[in-house]
Short mmCIF file of C-alpha atoms and ligand atoms in Angstrom, two decimals:
data_model
loop_
_atom_site.label_atom_id
_atom_site.label_comp_id
_atom_site.label_asym_id
_atom_site.label_seq_id
_atom_site.Cartn_x
_atom_site.Cartn_y
_atom_site.Cartn_z
CA UNK A 607 -26.81 120.55 54.02
CA UNK A 608 -28.90 119.84 51.31
CA UNK A 609 -29.67 117.66 48.57
CA UNK A 610 -31.36 117.93 45.64
CA UNK A 611 -31.84 116.24 42.37
CA UNK A 612 -30.79 117.47 39.55
CA UNK A 613 -32.98 116.22 37.16
CA UNK A 614 -36.37 117.54 38.76
CA UNK A 615 -34.90 119.99 41.24
CA UNK A 616 -36.95 117.92 44.08
CA UNK A 617 -35.44 118.47 47.27
CA UNK A 618 -34.22 115.09 48.66
CA UNK A 619 -33.11 115.77 52.11
CA UNK A 620 -32.53 119.35 53.95
CA UNK A 621 -31.17 119.35 57.54
CA UNK A 622 -31.45 122.89 59.30
CA UNK A 623 -29.10 122.82 62.13
CA UNK A 624 -27.09 120.14 63.96
CA UNK A 625 -30.24 119.94 66.33
CA UNK A 626 -33.13 120.91 65.94
CA UNK A 627 -33.91 121.44 70.09
CA UNK A 628 -30.39 122.43 71.26
CA UNK A 629 -31.42 126.32 71.98
CA UNK A 630 -27.63 126.69 72.51
CA UNK A 631 -26.86 126.54 69.06
CA UNK A 632 -29.91 128.56 67.73
CA UNK A 633 -30.89 125.10 66.48
CA UNK A 634 -34.38 126.45 64.95
CA UNK A 635 -32.73 128.58 62.55
CA UNK A 636 -32.83 127.10 59.26
CA UNK A 637 -29.25 127.02 57.86
CA UNK A 638 -29.69 126.56 53.87
CA UNK A 639 -31.94 129.72 54.38
CA UNK A 640 -29.69 131.84 55.98
CA UNK A 641 -27.45 134.59 54.33
CA UNK A 642 -24.23 133.99 54.66
CA UNK A 643 -20.80 134.71 52.84
CA UNK A 644 -20.26 131.99 50.51
CA UNK A 645 -16.51 132.16 50.24
CA UNK A 646 -15.07 131.04 47.41
CA UNK A 647 -18.24 129.01 45.85
CA UNK A 648 -19.15 131.40 43.31
CA UNK A 649 -15.78 131.62 41.78
CA UNK A 650 -16.96 129.12 39.47
CA UNK A 651 -19.68 131.36 38.06
CA UNK A 652 -16.72 133.55 37.53
CA UNK A 653 -14.52 131.39 35.39
CA UNK A 654 -17.93 130.63 33.27
CA UNK A 655 -18.63 134.31 32.24
CA UNK A 656 -15.36 134.55 31.29
CA UNK A 657 -15.35 131.36 29.15
CA UNK A 658 -18.53 132.37 27.81
CA UNK A 659 -17.11 135.85 27.03
CA UNK A 660 -14.45 134.45 25.28
CA UNK A 661 -11.87 135.96 27.76
CA UNK A 662 -10.09 132.65 28.36
CA UNK A 663 -10.11 128.92 27.82
CA UNK A 664 -9.67 126.41 30.35
CA UNK A 665 -6.43 125.70 29.48
CA UNK A 666 -5.42 129.89 29.09
CA UNK A 667 -2.74 131.66 31.45
CA UNK A 668 -3.59 133.51 33.67
CA UNK A 669 -1.20 135.35 36.30
CA UNK A 670 -1.55 134.87 40.37
CA UNK A 671 0.36 137.89 41.11
CA UNK A 672 0.25 140.58 43.71
CA UNK A 673 -1.71 142.57 42.30
CA UNK A 674 -3.75 145.83 43.04
CA UNK A 675 -7.44 146.61 41.79
CA UNK A 676 -7.63 150.25 42.72
CA UNK A 677 -7.65 150.13 46.67
CA UNK A 678 -8.35 146.40 46.49
CA UNK A 679 -5.52 144.11 46.85
CA UNK A 680 -6.50 140.55 47.13
CA UNK A 681 -4.59 138.30 48.84
CA UNK A 682 -4.61 134.32 48.56
CA UNK A 683 -6.25 131.90 51.14
CA UNK A 684 -2.03 130.86 52.01
CA UNK A 685 -0.92 134.60 51.13
CA UNK A 686 1.29 133.00 48.38
CA UNK A 687 1.22 133.16 44.88
CA UNK A 688 2.12 130.61 42.41
CA UNK A 689 2.85 132.62 39.04
CA UNK A 690 1.50 131.76 35.86
CA UNK A 691 -1.11 128.71 35.57
CA UNK A 692 -3.75 127.54 33.10
CA UNK A 693 -7.45 128.58 34.38
CA UNK A 694 -8.59 125.28 35.04
CA UNK A 695 -5.63 125.02 37.81
CA UNK A 696 -6.54 128.50 38.89
CA UNK A 697 -10.41 127.34 39.68
CA UNK A 698 -8.91 123.72 41.01
CA UNK A 699 -6.85 125.85 43.15
CA UNK A 700 -9.02 128.39 44.07
CA UNK A 701 -6.52 131.23 43.70
CA UNK A 702 -8.07 134.63 44.54
CA UNK A 703 -6.39 136.98 41.91
CA UNK A 704 -7.21 135.40 38.73
CA UNK A 705 -10.75 135.17 39.74
CA UNK A 706 -10.29 139.12 40.66
CA UNK A 707 -8.70 139.81 37.55
CA UNK A 708 -11.35 138.05 35.53
CA UNK A 709 -14.03 139.15 37.20
CA UNK A 710 -12.66 142.71 36.48
CA UNK A 711 -12.77 141.90 33.27
CA UNK A 712 -16.66 140.87 32.83
CA UNK A 713 -18.79 143.00 31.40
CA UNK A 714 -22.70 142.13 30.79
CA UNK A 715 -23.59 140.20 32.50
CA UNK A 716 -20.55 140.63 35.30
CA UNK A 717 -20.72 138.77 38.31
CA UNK A 718 -23.07 141.28 39.76
CA UNK A 719 -25.40 141.32 36.90
CA UNK A 720 -25.39 137.23 36.78
CA UNK A 721 -26.76 137.08 40.11
CA UNK A 722 -29.36 139.42 39.69
CA UNK A 723 -31.08 137.66 36.91
CA UNK A 724 -30.66 134.62 38.91
CA UNK A 725 -32.34 136.10 41.36
CA UNK A 726 -30.20 135.94 44.07
CA UNK A 727 -30.83 138.66 46.46
CA UNK A 728 -28.01 141.25 46.70
CA UNK A 729 -29.41 144.36 48.97
CA UNK A 730 -26.71 146.78 48.36
CA UNK A 731 -25.84 148.06 44.83
CA UNK A 732 -23.00 146.76 42.92
CA UNK A 733 -20.34 149.84 44.26
CA UNK A 734 -20.85 147.88 47.87
CA UNK A 735 -19.32 144.62 46.84
CA UNK A 736 -16.80 145.68 44.00
CA UNK A 737 -14.47 142.99 43.51
CA UNK A 738 -14.76 141.16 46.90
CA UNK A 739 -17.81 139.75 45.13
CA UNK A 740 -16.14 136.81 43.73
CA UNK A 741 -14.07 136.04 46.67
CA UNK A 742 -17.64 135.71 49.14
CA UNK A 743 -17.79 139.84 49.68
CA UNK A 744 -22.70 139.55 49.32
CA UNK A 745 -23.99 136.49 51.68
CA UNK A 746 -26.31 134.22 49.63
CA UNK A 747 -28.51 131.35 50.69
CA UNK A 748 -27.36 127.48 50.28
CA UNK A 749 -30.63 127.45 48.46
CA UNK A 750 -29.45 129.74 46.04
CA UNK A 751 -25.99 128.52 45.74
CA UNK A 752 -27.67 125.07 44.99
CA UNK A 753 -29.94 126.80 42.54
CA UNK A 754 -26.64 127.96 40.81
CA UNK A 755 -25.09 124.47 40.52
CA UNK A 756 -28.02 122.44 39.67
CA UNK A 757 -28.15 125.03 36.33
CA UNK A 758 -23.64 124.08 35.80
CA UNK A 759 -25.32 120.42 35.56
CA UNK A 760 -28.29 121.52 33.60
CA UNK A 761 -26.57 123.10 30.97
CA UNK A 762 -26.57 126.69 32.41
CA UNK A 763 -30.87 126.46 32.82
CA UNK A 764 -31.80 128.20 36.40
CA UNK A 765 -34.99 126.23 37.99
CA UNK A 766 -36.74 126.30 41.27
CA UNK A 767 -36.05 124.02 43.86
CA UNK A 768 -39.42 121.57 44.56
CA UNK A 769 -40.35 121.05 48.05
CA UNK A 770 -43.60 119.02 47.68
CA UNK A 771 -45.22 116.97 44.87
CA UNK A 772 -47.71 119.90 45.26
CA UNK A 773 -44.71 122.64 43.73
CA UNK A 774 -44.53 122.81 40.02
CA UNK A 775 -42.18 120.94 38.18
CA UNK A 776 -40.81 123.94 35.68
CA UNK A 777 -40.03 122.12 32.06
CA UNK A 778 -38.44 125.11 30.82
CA UNK A 779 -35.69 126.82 33.13
CA UNK A 780 -34.39 130.07 32.33
CA UNK A 781 -30.47 130.19 30.89
CA UNK A 782 -28.29 131.68 32.38
CA UNK A 783 -25.08 130.20 31.39
CA UNK A 784 -24.71 129.09 27.92
CA UNK A 785 -24.37 125.22 27.15
CA UNK A 786 -20.91 125.10 26.60
CA UNK A 787 -19.36 127.77 29.46
CA UNK A 788 -21.52 125.37 32.23
CA UNK A 789 -19.87 122.15 30.40
CA UNK A 790 -16.38 123.37 30.84
CA UNK A 791 -16.56 124.66 34.26
CA UNK A 792 -17.71 121.49 35.35
CA UNK A 793 -14.65 119.69 33.87
CA UNK A 794 -12.65 122.41 35.52
CA UNK A 795 -14.36 121.45 38.88
CA UNK A 796 -14.03 117.83 38.19
CA UNK A 797 -10.17 118.44 38.02
CA UNK A 798 -10.15 119.60 42.36
CA UNK A 799 -8.51 116.64 44.13
CA UNK A 800 -10.54 114.98 46.66
CA UNK A 801 -9.08 115.75 50.47
CA UNK A 802 -6.99 113.02 51.98
CA UNK A 803 -9.24 110.60 54.04
CA UNK A 804 -10.49 107.49 55.37
CA UNK A 805 -13.52 107.17 53.44
CA UNK A 806 -13.64 105.49 50.49
CA UNK A 807 -10.73 104.47 47.69
CA UNK A 808 -11.16 108.19 46.29
CA UNK A 809 -8.66 106.81 43.20
CA UNK A 810 -11.39 104.42 41.49
CA UNK A 811 -14.32 106.43 42.91
CA UNK A 812 -16.73 108.07 40.28
CA UNK A 813 -16.34 111.85 39.68
CA UNK A 814 -17.75 114.51 41.90
CA UNK A 815 -17.51 118.52 40.38
CA UNK A 816 -16.86 120.57 43.91
CA UNK A 817 -15.89 123.44 45.52
CA UNK A 818 -14.32 124.30 48.76
CA UNK A 819 -14.98 128.09 50.29
CA UNK A 820 -14.25 129.42 53.16
CA UNK A 821 -15.47 133.09 54.39
CA UNK A 822 -13.28 135.79 55.14
CA UNK A 823 -12.31 135.08 59.23
CA UNK A 824 -13.55 131.79 59.75
CA UNK A 825 -17.27 132.37 60.10
CA UNK A 826 -18.15 129.80 57.22
CA UNK A 827 -16.74 126.65 55.87
CA UNK A 828 -18.48 125.08 52.74
CA UNK A 829 -18.03 122.15 50.50
CA UNK A 830 -20.70 121.94 47.33
CA UNK A 831 -20.37 120.03 43.77
CA UNK A 832 -22.22 117.71 41.70
CA UNK A 833 -22.03 113.80 41.27
CA UNK A 834 -24.15 111.74 39.29
CA UNK A 835 -27.62 113.42 39.00
CA UNK A 836 -27.32 115.19 42.34
CA UNK A 837 -26.12 118.63 44.17
CA UNK A 838 -25.08 118.45 47.75
CA UNK A 839 -24.38 121.28 49.63
CA UNK A 840 -22.55 120.92 53.26
CA UNK A 841 -21.89 124.26 55.28
CA UNK A 842 -20.37 124.58 58.70
CA UNK A 843 -20.01 127.57 61.20
CA UNK A 844 -22.08 129.15 64.03
CA UNK A 845 -25.56 130.68 63.50
CA UNK A 846 -23.99 133.57 65.94
CA UNK A 847 -21.44 134.09 63.18
CA UNK A 848 -18.53 133.34 65.69
CA UNK A 849 -15.42 132.60 63.71
CA UNK A 850 -13.58 129.67 64.94
CA UNK A 851 -9.66 128.84 62.73
CA UNK A 852 -10.91 125.34 62.10
CA UNK A 853 -14.17 126.19 59.92
CA UNK A 854 -12.16 125.87 56.66
CA UNK A 855 -13.86 124.56 53.70
CA UNK A 856 -11.32 121.92 52.71
CA UNK A 857 -10.34 120.67 55.79
CA UNK A 858 -14.09 121.18 57.92
CA UNK A 859 -17.05 120.57 55.29
CA UNK A 860 -15.25 118.48 52.78
CA UNK A 861 -14.81 114.91 55.02
CA UNK A 862 -18.54 115.50 55.30
CA UNK A 863 -19.31 116.40 51.92
CA UNK A 864 -17.49 113.57 50.92
CA UNK A 865 -18.90 110.92 53.47
CA UNK A 866 -22.63 111.75 52.20
CA UNK A 867 -21.20 111.33 48.75
CA UNK A 868 -19.62 107.99 49.71
CA UNK A 869 -22.90 106.93 51.67
CA UNK A 870 -24.98 107.38 49.05
CA UNK A 871 -23.16 106.08 46.12
CA UNK A 872 -22.94 103.00 48.33
CA UNK A 873 -26.32 102.66 49.32
CA UNK A 874 -28.23 103.90 46.59
CA UNK A 875 -26.19 102.94 43.61
CA UNK A 876 -26.88 104.50 39.90
CA UNK A 877 -24.41 104.11 36.92
CA UNK A 878 -22.26 107.34 37.41
CA UNK A 879 -23.19 109.97 34.78
CA UNK A 880 -20.59 110.87 32.28
CA UNK A 881 -20.84 114.39 30.99
CA UNK A 882 -21.45 114.72 27.52
CA UNK A 883 -20.11 117.56 26.10
CA UNK A 884 -22.45 120.13 24.32
CA UNK A 885 -22.09 119.81 20.33
CA UNK A 886 -20.61 123.19 19.66
CA UNK A 887 -17.40 122.44 21.31
CA UNK A 888 -14.31 121.16 19.68
CA UNK A 889 -10.96 119.41 20.93
CA UNK A 890 -7.79 121.40 19.81
CA UNK A 891 -4.35 121.23 20.54
CA UNK A 892 -2.80 124.27 22.45
CA UNK A 893 0.65 125.52 23.33
CA UNK A 894 1.15 123.68 26.62
CA UNK A 895 3.26 126.50 27.85
CA UNK A 896 1.41 130.01 26.88
CA UNK A 897 -2.08 128.28 26.65
CA UNK A 898 -2.09 130.02 23.31
CA UNK A 899 -3.21 127.88 19.71
CA UNK A 900 0.00 126.41 18.77
CA UNK A 901 2.69 128.02 16.32
CA UNK A 902 5.19 126.35 14.28
CA UNK A 903 7.85 126.60 17.09
CA UNK A 904 5.62 125.15 19.64
CA UNK A 905 6.62 121.56 20.47
CA UNK A 906 4.64 120.57 23.43
CA UNK A 907 1.55 120.88 22.56
CA UNK A 908 -1.84 119.56 24.73
CA UNK A 909 -5.30 118.96 23.80
CA UNK A 910 -7.96 121.24 25.24
CA UNK A 911 -11.54 122.02 25.13
CA UNK A 912 -12.46 125.22 22.75
CA UNK A 913 -15.64 126.81 21.73
CA UNK A 914 -15.73 127.95 18.03
CA UNK A 915 -16.56 131.53 17.03
CA UNK A 916 -16.11 131.96 20.81
CA UNK A 917 -13.02 131.43 22.82
CA UNK A 918 -9.96 133.56 22.05
CA UNK A 919 -8.24 132.60 19.28
CA UNK A 920 -4.65 133.88 20.18
CA UNK A 921 -1.92 132.36 18.78
CA UNK A 922 1.55 131.83 20.95
CA UNK A 923 3.92 134.83 21.02
CA UNK A 924 5.79 133.59 24.07
CA UNK A 925 8.08 130.91 21.30
CA UNK A 926 9.92 132.68 19.27
CA UNK A 927 13.26 131.96 16.58
CA UNK A 928 15.96 133.68 17.58
CA UNK A 929 19.26 134.10 15.22
CA UNK A 930 22.57 132.69 17.80
CA UNK A 931 26.02 133.25 16.70
CA UNK A 932 27.94 129.88 17.34
CA UNK A 933 30.83 131.36 18.54
CA UNK A 934 29.87 133.87 21.05
CA UNK A 935 26.19 132.13 22.30
CA UNK A 936 24.95 135.94 21.58
CA UNK A 937 22.09 136.67 20.45
CA UNK A 938 21.91 138.64 16.74
CA UNK A 939 19.39 140.75 14.61
CA UNK A 940 20.30 139.63 11.35
CA UNK A 941 22.28 136.83 9.13
CA UNK A 942 24.64 139.32 7.12
CA UNK A 943 26.45 136.03 6.21
CA UNK A 944 29.80 136.61 8.41
CA UNK A 945 29.36 134.87 10.93
CA UNK A 946 28.40 130.83 12.02
CA UNK A 947 24.66 131.13 13.03
CA UNK A 948 22.12 128.64 14.26
CA UNK A 949 18.42 129.04 14.64
CA UNK A 950 16.71 128.47 18.61
CA UNK A 951 13.70 128.65 19.73
CA UNK A 952 13.05 130.49 22.97
CA UNK A 953 10.44 131.65 25.52
CA UNK A 954 9.42 135.55 25.21
CA UNK A 955 7.60 135.96 27.95
CA UNK A 956 6.32 139.94 29.01
CA UNK A 957 8.18 140.91 31.90
CA UNK A 958 5.20 140.86 34.59
CA UNK A 959 4.80 136.99 34.18
CA UNK A 960 8.66 136.22 33.59
CA UNK A 961 9.04 137.95 36.64
CA UNK A 962 6.53 135.61 38.49
CA UNK A 963 8.27 132.84 37.06
CA UNK A 964 11.50 133.59 38.53
CA UNK A 965 9.71 134.02 41.85
CA UNK A 966 8.17 130.91 41.95
CA UNK A 967 11.22 129.31 41.29
CA UNK A 968 10.49 128.01 37.73
CA UNK A 969 13.58 128.65 35.46
CA UNK A 970 12.21 129.50 31.51
CA UNK A 971 14.27 129.19 28.49
CA UNK A 972 14.94 133.12 27.83
CA UNK A 973 16.89 134.35 24.82
CA UNK A 974 20.48 135.47 25.17
CA UNK A 975 21.68 139.15 25.41
CA UNK A 976 22.43 140.69 21.82
CA UNK A 977 25.81 140.30 20.72
CA UNK A 978 27.67 143.71 21.56
CA UNK A 979 27.71 146.00 18.40
CA UNK A 980 24.62 144.38 17.09
CA UNK A 981 22.65 147.58 15.12
CA UNK A 982 20.72 149.55 17.25
CA UNK A 983 17.53 149.91 14.74
CA UNK A 984 18.08 146.21 14.13
CA UNK A 985 17.49 145.28 17.56
CA UNK A 986 14.72 147.67 18.15
CA UNK A 987 12.52 146.06 14.95
CA UNK A 988 13.02 142.80 16.74
CA UNK A 989 10.54 142.02 19.43
CA UNK A 990 7.43 143.92 21.10
CA UNK A 991 7.41 147.35 22.00
CA UNK A 992 6.64 148.18 25.41
CA UNK A 993 3.20 148.73 26.08
CA UNK A 994 2.14 151.38 28.80
CA UNK A 995 -0.06 149.94 32.30
CA UNK A 996 0.23 152.58 34.14
CA UNK A 997 -1.24 155.57 34.15
CA UNK A 998 -4.14 154.62 31.60
CA UNK A 999 -3.48 156.58 28.40
CA UNK A 1000 -5.80 160.01 27.95
CA UNK A 1001 -6.60 159.45 31.95
CA UNK A 1002 -6.92 162.60 34.25
CA UNK A 1003 -5.41 162.17 37.66
CA UNK A 1004 -6.27 163.95 40.55
CA UNK A 1005 -3.02 166.02 41.90
CA UNK A 1006 -2.40 164.98 45.21
CA UNK A 1007 1.01 166.45 46.46
CA UNK A 1008 1.51 163.46 49.19
CA UNK A 1009 1.50 160.71 46.31
CA UNK A 1010 3.48 159.82 43.66
CA UNK A 1011 1.63 158.22 40.46
CA UNK A 1012 2.82 154.64 39.43
CA UNK A 1013 4.47 154.50 35.64
CA UNK A 1014 4.26 150.93 34.53
CA UNK A 1015 4.83 149.20 31.52
CA UNK A 1016 4.67 145.89 30.19
CA UNK A 1017 8.04 145.24 27.88
CA UNK A 1018 9.21 142.05 26.04
CA UNK A 1019 10.93 139.62 27.50
CA UNK A 1020 14.39 140.67 26.75
CA UNK A 1021 14.04 143.62 28.28
CA UNK A 1022 15.90 144.73 31.49
CA UNK A 1023 14.99 148.53 32.28
CA UNK A 1024 12.48 150.95 31.26
CA UNK A 1025 13.58 154.64 30.84
CA UNK A 1026 10.73 157.36 31.42
CA UNK A 1027 9.98 160.34 29.94
CA UNK A 1028 7.57 163.21 30.22
CA UNK A 1029 7.63 165.20 27.18
CA UNK A 1030 11.66 165.53 27.18
CA UNK A 1031 12.32 165.66 30.68
CA UNK A 1032 13.83 162.18 31.56
CA UNK A 1033 11.73 160.85 34.81
CA UNK A 1034 14.26 158.10 35.79
CA UNK A 1035 14.76 154.51 34.84
CA UNK A 1036 13.48 150.96 36.87
CA UNK A 1037 13.81 147.70 36.15
CA UNK A 1038 11.09 146.17 33.64
CA UNK A 1039 8.78 144.27 36.01
CA UNK A 1040 8.79 147.14 38.70
CA UNK A 1041 7.09 150.58 38.69
CA UNK A 1042 8.85 154.62 38.76
CA UNK A 1043 7.20 156.80 41.50
CA UNK A 1044 6.80 159.80 39.63
CA UNK A 1045 6.04 162.95 42.06
CA UNK A 1046 4.39 164.88 39.73
CA UNK A 1047 3.03 168.62 39.44
CA UNK A 1048 -0.50 169.90 37.45
CA UNK A 1049 -0.01 169.85 34.12
CA UNK A 1050 -0.79 167.78 30.70
CA UNK A 1051 1.78 165.59 29.34
CA UNK A 1052 3.34 163.02 27.25
CA UNK A 1053 4.76 160.05 29.19
CA UNK A 1054 6.96 157.78 26.86
CA UNK A 1055 8.45 154.77 27.89
CA UNK A 1056 11.91 153.76 26.25
CA UNK A 1057 13.12 150.02 26.35
CA UNK A 1058 16.64 149.19 26.65
CA UNK A 1059 16.40 148.32 23.19
CA UNK A 1060 14.76 151.58 22.04
CA UNK A 1061 11.69 150.28 21.69
CA UNK A 1062 9.12 152.75 23.07
CA UNK A 1063 5.47 153.86 23.71
CA UNK A 1064 3.88 156.95 24.77
CA UNK A 1065 0.62 158.18 26.27
CA UNK A 1066 -1.12 161.85 27.08
CA UNK A 1067 -2.31 162.60 30.55
CA UNK A 1068 -3.38 165.11 32.76
CA UNK A 1069 -2.40 165.96 36.11
CA UNK A 1070 -4.92 168.48 37.91
ZN1 ZN B 2043 4.50 128.11 22.12
#
């Protein structure tokens, strides 16, 4: 374990192993300098970079869904998927898919470039780690992790650790994150609930901004975080790499982590540190359902942080007004004056997210179907056209006769089926949330995805 003062970067306590003299546990290995899989403890930096690059704000809605990234299919620790959730919850609950999905969207720096810049040794080229990097795919030392977390506490400035009074005190650090992204990431880490355990009364305790980590195959259990003016890291594992099913960050390392914090606070009391937001941050209202800026129809609003000029400024497209025929309860495309209508707000979710809500057992207020006989061109004009997400437009696909090409489109909430065409040839139809397998032959194709409201999208692909 390692305890560092975030003001001076002085190492206040360092315990390299459970017993220096015990050869049976390789007691003379210094665990704070050993390279180990960090599990999920690097995830906060994915979120920090995504916030800094304007990809998300803490209340953005992310999909926690089975998804494949090329050949990489990340699963969650509990092998379950929660559905759509706010970014801050996705981090607090350490969901894998949202973290990998965000990591895939990062650019300059991505997580690899960020770690290299922070002087974290990564011996292999970036392609070796790929998208497993945010899930603990590269080994790092506890000392490097502590330096990175200390930077979160220091407005994004990285400084070396000081072991002796002779080490130079560095006045200026290396900026690796913006003050806004550092603050918001810490805020999100403050939402991680303490594990249930018999130590100090958690409800009244001062805040702890922390994260757990469990390496693949249960070899490393981590707990690391910031409290008051300190960074504390706790690791539990075997130096010879032996796995143990009990090596889970939350149940093995977190109790010791909080025992240390509680005893430090009891014996070494000092005023708790309240996080001060950087001056550029604003509190604004978001639609609590979509996590986007509210439109006129959003009624359930929630306040959250926003970085002007950086955070995404998408307005809620989920809440839309629909004309409903009073007699039948069905939807109308226009008010032609012949029927009694009422205006109602419904939720329009993209088909993939709607499917996730269904799977998670969360009912959404989806719009009713159109009244039979509604003119199809009027229906087609309402709502959003599908968007082809697989294959990528203008892509070249290597022909392999054994495998089929997955066709997938993102359709609007009121779509049940998507019809696929190559040129004028009908390829088949599939449920809007699913994909169609296309057994293609080499050639150039214009692919069309047509939804059951007559809205379409097309793209060119070459199969060779
Ligand atoms: Zn809304």
